[in-house]
Backbone as a chain_set.jsonl record, in Angstrom:
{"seq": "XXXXXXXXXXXXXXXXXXXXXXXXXXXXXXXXXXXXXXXXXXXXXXXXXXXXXXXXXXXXXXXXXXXXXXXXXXXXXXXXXXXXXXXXXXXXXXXXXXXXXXXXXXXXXXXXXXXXXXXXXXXXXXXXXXXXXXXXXXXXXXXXXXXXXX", "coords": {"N": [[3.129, 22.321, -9.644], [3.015, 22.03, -5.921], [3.028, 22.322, -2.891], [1.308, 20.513, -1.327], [2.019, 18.394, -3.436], [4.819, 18.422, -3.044], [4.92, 17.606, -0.425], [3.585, 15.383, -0.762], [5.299, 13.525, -2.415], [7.224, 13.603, -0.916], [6.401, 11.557, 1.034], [6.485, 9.152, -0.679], [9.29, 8.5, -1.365], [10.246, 7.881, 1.692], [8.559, 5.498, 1.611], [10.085, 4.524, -0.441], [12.337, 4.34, 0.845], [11.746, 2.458, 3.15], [11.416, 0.166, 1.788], [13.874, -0.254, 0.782], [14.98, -0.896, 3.202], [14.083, -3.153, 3.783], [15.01, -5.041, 2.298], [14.616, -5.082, -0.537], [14.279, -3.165, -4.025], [14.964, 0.601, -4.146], [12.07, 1.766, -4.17], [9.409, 4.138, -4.427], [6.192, 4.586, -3.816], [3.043, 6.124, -4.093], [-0.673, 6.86, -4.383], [-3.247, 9.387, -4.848], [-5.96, 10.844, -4.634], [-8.698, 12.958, -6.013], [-8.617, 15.13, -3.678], [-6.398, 15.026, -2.565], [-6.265, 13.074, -1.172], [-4.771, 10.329, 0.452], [-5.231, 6.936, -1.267], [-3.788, 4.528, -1.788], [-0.741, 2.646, -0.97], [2.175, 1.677, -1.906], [5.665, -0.221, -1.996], [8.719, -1.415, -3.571], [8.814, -4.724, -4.22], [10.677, -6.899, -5.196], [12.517, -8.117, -4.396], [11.807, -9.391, -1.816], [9.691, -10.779, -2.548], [10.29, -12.286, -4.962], [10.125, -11.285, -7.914], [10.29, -9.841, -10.765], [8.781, -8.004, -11.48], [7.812, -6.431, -9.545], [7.873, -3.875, -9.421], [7.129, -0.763, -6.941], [5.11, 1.128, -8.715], [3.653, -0.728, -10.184], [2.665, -2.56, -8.208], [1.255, -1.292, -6.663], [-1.043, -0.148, -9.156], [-1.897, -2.303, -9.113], [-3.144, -2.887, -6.644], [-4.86, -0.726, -6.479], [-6.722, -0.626, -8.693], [-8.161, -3.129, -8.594], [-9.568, -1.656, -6.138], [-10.665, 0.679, -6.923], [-12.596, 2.53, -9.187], [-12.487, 3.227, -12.767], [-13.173, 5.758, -13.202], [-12.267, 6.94, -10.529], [-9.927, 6.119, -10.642], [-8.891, 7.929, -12.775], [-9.219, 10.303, -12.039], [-6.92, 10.718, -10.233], [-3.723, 10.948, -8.869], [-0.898, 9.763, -9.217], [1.965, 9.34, -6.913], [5.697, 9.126, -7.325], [8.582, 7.709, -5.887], [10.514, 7.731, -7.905], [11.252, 8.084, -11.313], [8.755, 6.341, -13.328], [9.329, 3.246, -14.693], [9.175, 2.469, -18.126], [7.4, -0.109, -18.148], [6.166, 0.413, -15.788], [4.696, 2.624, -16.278], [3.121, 1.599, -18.366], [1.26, -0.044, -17.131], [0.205, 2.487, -15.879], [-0.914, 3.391, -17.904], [-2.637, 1.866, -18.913], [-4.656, 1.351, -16.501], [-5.641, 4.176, -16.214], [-4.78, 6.2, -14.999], [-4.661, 9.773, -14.061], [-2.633, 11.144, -13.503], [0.86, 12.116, -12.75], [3.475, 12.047, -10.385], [6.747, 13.002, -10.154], [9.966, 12.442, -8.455], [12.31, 11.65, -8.741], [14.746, 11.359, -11.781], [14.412, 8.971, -14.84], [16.921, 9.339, -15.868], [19.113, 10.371, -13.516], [18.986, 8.22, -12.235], [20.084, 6.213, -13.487], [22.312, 7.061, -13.984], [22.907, 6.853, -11.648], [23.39, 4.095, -10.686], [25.004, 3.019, -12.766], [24.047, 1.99, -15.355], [23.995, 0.258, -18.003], [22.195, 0.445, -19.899], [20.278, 2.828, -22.156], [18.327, 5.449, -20.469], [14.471, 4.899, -20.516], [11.947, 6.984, -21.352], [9.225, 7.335, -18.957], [7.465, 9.628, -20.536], [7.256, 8.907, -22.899], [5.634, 6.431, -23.19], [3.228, 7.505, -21.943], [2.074, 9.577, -22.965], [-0.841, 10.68, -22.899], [-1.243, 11.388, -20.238], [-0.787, 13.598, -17.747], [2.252, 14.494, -17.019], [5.005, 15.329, -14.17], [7.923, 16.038, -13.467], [11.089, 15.501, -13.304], [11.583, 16.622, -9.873], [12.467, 17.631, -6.85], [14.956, 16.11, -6.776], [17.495, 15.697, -5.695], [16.893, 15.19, -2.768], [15.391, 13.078, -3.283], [17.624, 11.415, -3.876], [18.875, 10.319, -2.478], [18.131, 8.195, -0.58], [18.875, 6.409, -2.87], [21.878, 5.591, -2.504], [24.882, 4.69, -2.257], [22.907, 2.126, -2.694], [23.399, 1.136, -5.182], [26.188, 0.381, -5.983], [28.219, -1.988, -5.947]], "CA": [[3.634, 21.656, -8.454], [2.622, 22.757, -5.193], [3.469, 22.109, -1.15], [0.76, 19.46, -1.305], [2.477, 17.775, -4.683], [5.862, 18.086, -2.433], [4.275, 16.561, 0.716], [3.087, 13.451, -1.175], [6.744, 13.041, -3.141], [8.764, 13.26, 0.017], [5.87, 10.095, 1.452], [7.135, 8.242, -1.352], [10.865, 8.837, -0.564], [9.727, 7.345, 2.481], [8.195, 4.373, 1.362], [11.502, 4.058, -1.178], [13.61, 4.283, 2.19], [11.203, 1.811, 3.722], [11.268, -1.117, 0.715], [15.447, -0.703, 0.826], [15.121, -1.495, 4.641], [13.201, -4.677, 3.907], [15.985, -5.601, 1.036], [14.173, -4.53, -1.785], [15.077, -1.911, -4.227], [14.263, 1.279, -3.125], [11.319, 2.698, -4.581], [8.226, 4.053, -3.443], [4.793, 5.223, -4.672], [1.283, 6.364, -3.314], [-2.417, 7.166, -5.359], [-3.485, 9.96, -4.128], [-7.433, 11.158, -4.404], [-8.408, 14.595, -6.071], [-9.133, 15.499, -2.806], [-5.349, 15.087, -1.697], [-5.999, 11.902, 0.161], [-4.461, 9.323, -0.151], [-5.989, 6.016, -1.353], [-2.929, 3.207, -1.618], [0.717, 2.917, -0.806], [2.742, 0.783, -2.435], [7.021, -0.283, -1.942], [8.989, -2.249, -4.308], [8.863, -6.24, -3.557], [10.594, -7.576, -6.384], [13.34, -9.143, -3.678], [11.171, -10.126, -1.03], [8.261, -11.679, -3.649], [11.11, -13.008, -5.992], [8.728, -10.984, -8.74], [10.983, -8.854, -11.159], [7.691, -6.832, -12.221], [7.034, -6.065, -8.458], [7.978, -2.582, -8.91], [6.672, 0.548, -6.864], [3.958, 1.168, -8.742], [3.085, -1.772, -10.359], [2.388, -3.003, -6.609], [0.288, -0.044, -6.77], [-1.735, -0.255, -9.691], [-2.806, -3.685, -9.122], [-4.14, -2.855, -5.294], [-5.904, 0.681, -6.746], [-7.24, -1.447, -9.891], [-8.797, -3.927, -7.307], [-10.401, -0.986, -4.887], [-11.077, 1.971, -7.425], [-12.868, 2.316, -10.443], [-11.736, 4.013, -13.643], [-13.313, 7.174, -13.005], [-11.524, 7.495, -9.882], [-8.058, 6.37, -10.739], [-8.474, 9.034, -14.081], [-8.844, 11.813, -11.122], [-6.032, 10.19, -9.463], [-2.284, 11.568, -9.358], [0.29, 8.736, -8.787], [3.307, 9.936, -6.765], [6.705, 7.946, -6.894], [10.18, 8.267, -5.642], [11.207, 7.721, -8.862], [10.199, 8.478, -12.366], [8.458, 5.18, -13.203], [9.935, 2.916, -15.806], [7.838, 1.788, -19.16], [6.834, -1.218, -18.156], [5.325, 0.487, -14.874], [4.312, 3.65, -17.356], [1.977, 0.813, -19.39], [0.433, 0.019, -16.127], [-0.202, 3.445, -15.247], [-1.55, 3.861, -18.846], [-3.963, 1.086, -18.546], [-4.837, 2.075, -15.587], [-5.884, 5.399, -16.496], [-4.205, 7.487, -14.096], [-4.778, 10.971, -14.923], [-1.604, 12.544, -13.521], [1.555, 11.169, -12.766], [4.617, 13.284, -10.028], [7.688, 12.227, -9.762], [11.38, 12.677, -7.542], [14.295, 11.054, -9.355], [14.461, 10.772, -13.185], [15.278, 7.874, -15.003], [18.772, 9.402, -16.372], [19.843, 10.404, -12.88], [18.97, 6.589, -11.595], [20.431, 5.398, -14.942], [23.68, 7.127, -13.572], [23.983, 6.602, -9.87], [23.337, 2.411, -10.577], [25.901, 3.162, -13.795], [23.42, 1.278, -15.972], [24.981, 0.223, -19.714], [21.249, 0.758, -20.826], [20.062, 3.992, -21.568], [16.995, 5.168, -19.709], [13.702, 5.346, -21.3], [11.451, 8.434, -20.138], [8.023, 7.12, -19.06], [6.439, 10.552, -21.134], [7.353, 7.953, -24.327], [4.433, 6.176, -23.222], [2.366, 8.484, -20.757], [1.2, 10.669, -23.899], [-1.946, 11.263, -22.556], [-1.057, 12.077, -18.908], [-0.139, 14.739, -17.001], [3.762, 14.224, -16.393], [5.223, 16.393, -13.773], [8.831, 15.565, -12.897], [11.748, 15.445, -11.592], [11.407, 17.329, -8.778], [13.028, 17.31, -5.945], [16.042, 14.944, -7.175], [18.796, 15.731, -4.184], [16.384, 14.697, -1.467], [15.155, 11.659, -3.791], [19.032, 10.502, -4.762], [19.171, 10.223, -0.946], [17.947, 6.621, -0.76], [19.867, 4.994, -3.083], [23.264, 6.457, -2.035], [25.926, 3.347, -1.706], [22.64, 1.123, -2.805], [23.614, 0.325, -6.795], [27.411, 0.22, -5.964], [28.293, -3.865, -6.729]], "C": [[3.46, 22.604, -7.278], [3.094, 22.09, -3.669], [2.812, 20.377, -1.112], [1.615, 17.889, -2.142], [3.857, 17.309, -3.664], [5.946, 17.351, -1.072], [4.378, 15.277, -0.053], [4.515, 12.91, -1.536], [7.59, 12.66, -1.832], [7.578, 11.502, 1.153], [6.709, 8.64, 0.17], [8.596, 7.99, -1.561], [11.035, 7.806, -0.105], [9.806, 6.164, 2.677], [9.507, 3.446, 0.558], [12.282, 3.57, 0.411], [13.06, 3.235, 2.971], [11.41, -0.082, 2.885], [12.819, -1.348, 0.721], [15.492, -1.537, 2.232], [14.736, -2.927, 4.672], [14.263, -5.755, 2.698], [15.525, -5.559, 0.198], [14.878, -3.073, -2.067], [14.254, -0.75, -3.598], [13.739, 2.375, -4.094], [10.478, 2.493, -4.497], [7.195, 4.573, -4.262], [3.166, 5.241, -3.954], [0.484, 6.97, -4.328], [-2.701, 7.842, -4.204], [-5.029, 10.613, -4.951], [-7.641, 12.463, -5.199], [-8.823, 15.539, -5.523], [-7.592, 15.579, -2.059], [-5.25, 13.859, -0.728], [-5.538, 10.744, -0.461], [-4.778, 7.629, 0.14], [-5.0, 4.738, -1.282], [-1.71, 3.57, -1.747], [1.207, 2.095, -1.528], [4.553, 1.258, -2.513], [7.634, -1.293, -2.979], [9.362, -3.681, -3.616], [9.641, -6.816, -4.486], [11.876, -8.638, -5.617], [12.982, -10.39, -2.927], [10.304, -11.39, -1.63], [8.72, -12.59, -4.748], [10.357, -12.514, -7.093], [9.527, -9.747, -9.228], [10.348, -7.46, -11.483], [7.343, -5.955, -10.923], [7.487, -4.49, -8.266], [6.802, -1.986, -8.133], [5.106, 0.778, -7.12], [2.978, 0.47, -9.594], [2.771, -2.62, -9.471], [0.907, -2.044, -6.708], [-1.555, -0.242, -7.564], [-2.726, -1.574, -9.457], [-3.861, -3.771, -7.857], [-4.987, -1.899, -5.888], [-6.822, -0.395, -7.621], [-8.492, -2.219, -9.345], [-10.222, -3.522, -6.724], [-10.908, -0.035, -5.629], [-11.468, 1.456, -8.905], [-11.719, 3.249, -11.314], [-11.446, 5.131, -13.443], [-12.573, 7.959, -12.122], [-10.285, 7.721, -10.293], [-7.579, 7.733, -12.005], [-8.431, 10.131, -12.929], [-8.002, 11.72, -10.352], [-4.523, 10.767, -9.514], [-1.681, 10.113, -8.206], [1.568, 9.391, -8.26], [4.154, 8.91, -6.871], [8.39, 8.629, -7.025], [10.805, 8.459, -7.087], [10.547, 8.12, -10.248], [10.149, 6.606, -12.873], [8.968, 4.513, -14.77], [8.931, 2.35, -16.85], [7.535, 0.739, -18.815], [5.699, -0.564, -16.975], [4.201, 1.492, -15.604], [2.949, 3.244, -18.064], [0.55, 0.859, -18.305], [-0.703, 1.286, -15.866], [-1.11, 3.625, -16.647], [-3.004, 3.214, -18.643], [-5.13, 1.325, -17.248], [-5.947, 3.538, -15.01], [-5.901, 6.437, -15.489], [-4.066, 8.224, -14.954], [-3.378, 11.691, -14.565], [-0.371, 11.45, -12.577], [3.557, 12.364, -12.006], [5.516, 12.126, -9.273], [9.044, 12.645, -9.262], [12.41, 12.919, -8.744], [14.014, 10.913, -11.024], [15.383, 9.876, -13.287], [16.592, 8.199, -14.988], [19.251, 9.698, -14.745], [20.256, 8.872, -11.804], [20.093, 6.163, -12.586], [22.162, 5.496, -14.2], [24.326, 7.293, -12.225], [24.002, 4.81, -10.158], [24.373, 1.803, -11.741], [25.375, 1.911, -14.959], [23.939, 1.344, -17.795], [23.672, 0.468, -20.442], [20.621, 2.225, -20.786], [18.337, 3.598, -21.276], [15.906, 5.75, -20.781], [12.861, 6.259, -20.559], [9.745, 7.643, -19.981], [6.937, 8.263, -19.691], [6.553, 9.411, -22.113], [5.987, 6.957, -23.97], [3.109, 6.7, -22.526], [1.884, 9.946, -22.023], [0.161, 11.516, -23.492], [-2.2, 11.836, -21.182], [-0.309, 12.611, -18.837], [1.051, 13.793, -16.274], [4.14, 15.275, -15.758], [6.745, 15.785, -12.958], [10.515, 16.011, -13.996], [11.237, 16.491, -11.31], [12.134, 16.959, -7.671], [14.462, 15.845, -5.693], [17.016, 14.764, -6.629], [18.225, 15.195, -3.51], [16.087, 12.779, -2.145], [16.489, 10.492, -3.941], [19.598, 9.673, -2.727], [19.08, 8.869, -0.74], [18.438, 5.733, -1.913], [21.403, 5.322, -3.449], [23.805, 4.667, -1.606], [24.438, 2.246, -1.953], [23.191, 0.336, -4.073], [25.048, 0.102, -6.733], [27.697, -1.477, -5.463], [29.696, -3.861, -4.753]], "O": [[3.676, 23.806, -7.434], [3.66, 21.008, -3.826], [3.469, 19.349, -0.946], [1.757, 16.764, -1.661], [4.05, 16.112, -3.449], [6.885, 16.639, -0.715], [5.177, 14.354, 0.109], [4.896, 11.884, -0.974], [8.381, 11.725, -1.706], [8.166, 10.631, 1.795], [7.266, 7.565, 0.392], [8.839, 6.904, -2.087], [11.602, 6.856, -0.645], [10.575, 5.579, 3.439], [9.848, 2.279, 0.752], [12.633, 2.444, 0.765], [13.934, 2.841, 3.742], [11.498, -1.168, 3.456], [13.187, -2.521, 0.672], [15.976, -2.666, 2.316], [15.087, -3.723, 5.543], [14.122, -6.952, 2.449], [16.144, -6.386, -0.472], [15.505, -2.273, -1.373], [13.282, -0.858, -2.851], [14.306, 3.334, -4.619], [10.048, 1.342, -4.434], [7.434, 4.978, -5.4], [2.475, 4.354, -3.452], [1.074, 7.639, -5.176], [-2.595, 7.455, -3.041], [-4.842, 10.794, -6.154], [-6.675, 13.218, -5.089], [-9.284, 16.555, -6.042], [-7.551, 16.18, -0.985], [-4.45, 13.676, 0.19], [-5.809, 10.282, -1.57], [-4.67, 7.073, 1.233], [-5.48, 3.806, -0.637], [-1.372, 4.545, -2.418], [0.26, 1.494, -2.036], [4.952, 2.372, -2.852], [6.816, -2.169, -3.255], [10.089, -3.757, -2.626], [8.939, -7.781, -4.788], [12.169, -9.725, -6.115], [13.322, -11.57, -3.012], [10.278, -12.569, -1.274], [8.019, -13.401, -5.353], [9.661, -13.448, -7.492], [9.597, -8.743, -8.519], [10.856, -6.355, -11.671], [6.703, -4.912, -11.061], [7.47, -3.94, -7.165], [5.659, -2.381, -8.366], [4.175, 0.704, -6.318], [1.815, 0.83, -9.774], [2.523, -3.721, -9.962], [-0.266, -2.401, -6.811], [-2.66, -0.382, -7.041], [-3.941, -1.706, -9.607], [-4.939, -4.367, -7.838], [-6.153, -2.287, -5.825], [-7.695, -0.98, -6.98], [-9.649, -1.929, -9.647], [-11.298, -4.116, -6.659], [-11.907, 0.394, -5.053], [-11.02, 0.527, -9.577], [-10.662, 3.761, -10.946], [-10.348, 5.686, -13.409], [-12.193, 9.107, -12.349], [-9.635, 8.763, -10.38], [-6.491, 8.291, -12.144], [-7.458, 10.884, -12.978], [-8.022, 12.608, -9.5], [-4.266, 11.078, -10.676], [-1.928, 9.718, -7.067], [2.268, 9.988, -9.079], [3.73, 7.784, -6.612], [9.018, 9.434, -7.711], [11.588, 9.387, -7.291], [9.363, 8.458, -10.271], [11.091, 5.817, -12.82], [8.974, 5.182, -15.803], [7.91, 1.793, -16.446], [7.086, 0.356, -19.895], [4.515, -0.882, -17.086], [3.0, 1.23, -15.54], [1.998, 3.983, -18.322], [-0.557, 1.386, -18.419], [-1.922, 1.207, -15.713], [-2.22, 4.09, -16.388], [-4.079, 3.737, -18.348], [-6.349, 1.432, -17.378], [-6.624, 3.785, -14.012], [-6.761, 7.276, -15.22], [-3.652, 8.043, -16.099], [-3.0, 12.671, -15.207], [-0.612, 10.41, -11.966], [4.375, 13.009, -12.662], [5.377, 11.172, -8.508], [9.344, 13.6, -9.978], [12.978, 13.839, -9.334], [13.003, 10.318, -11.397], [16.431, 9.667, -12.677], [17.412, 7.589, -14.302], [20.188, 8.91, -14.622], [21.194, 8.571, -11.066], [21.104, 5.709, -12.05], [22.946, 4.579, -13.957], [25.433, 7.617, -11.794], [24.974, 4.305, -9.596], [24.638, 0.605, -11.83], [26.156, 1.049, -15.365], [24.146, 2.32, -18.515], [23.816, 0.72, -21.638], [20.436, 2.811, -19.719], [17.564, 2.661, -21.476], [16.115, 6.636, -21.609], [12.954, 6.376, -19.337], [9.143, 7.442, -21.036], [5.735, 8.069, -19.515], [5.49, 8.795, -22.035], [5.261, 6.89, -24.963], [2.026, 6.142, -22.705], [1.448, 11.056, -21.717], [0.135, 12.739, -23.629], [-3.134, 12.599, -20.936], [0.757, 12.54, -19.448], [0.984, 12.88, -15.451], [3.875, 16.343, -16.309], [6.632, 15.132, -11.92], [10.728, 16.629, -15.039], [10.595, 17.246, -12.041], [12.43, 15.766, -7.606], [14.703, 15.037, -4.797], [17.644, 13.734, -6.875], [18.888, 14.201, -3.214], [16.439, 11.704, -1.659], [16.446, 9.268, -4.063], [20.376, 8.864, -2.221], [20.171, 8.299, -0.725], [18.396, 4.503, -1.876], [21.912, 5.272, -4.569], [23.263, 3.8, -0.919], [24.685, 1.215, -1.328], [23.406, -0.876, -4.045], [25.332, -0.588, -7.712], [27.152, -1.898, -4.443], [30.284, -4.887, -4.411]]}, "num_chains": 1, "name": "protein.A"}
C-alpha cells in the first residue's frame, strides 16, 4: 500500500459520501489502470434503481466489463470504500480483476449497521486476487456515521 493506493481509497470514500447524498447506501468504488488512472467510477444505486444487486462495485464491473477487455481489467486494481461483499467478490472474480483495495471491512460495517448476520470476508472467494485491506477504516467509518441507525 502506497500514497497512490491511499489517494484512490479516499476517491472512493468520496463517491460512498456522494451515493448517501443521493439516498443510496453509501458505498463507493473506482477501476483504476496499471498506470494509476483511473478508468470507471461507480456509487451504490440500489435505492435510486430499486436494484438490491446495485452495489458499488457491481455498478462497476458491469460498466468496466462493457469498456475493457480481460487483459486489462486482470491489470486492474478495484478500489472501494468498503470491503466488497461476496456477491460483489463473484463479480470481481468473473471479472478478473487482478487486485482488489479496500477502506472499511466487512466486520466493522457488520457492527456499525448492528447486522444479526455475520460478515463474510470477500478473500473467501477472491482466492486468486490480490486482497489488500482494511485500510484506512476511521476515515472510511466516516460516511456511514448515524446512516444504519433505524
Amino acid at each position: 500500500m502506497n500514497e497512490i493506493d491511499l489517494n484512490h481509497l479516499r476517491r472512493a470514500i468520496n463517491l460512498a459520501s456522494s451515493a448517501r447524498e443521493k439516498g443510496n447506501h453509501p458505498f463507493g468504488s473506482l477501476l483504476v489502470d496499471e498506470n494509476g488512472i483511473a478508468l470507471v467510477e461507480a456509487e451504490n444505486t440500489n435505492v435510486t434503481e430499486s436494484d438490491l444487486t446495485a452495489h458499488a462495485e457491481m455498478n462497476l464491473v458491469r460498466m468496466a466489463a462493457r469498456k475493457y477487455s480481460l487483459d486489462v481489467l486482470a491489470r486492474s486494481t478495484l478500489y472501494s470504500s468498503t470491503e466488497p461483499c461476496v456477491m460483489c467478490a463473484g463479480a470481481i472474480y468473473w471479472a478478473h480483476i487482478g487486485r482488489v483495495v479496500y477502506a472499511l471491512s466487512q466486520q466493522s460495517l457488520s457492527e456499525m449497521a448492528g447486522s444479526e448476520r455475520g460478515p463474510l470476508s470477500c478473500r473467501d472467494v477472491l482466492t486468486q486476487v490480490e486482497v489488500i485491506g482494511p485500510a484506512m477504516e476511521e476515515e472510511a467509518r466516516t460516511v456511514h456515521e448515524e446512516f444504519w441507525k433505524p
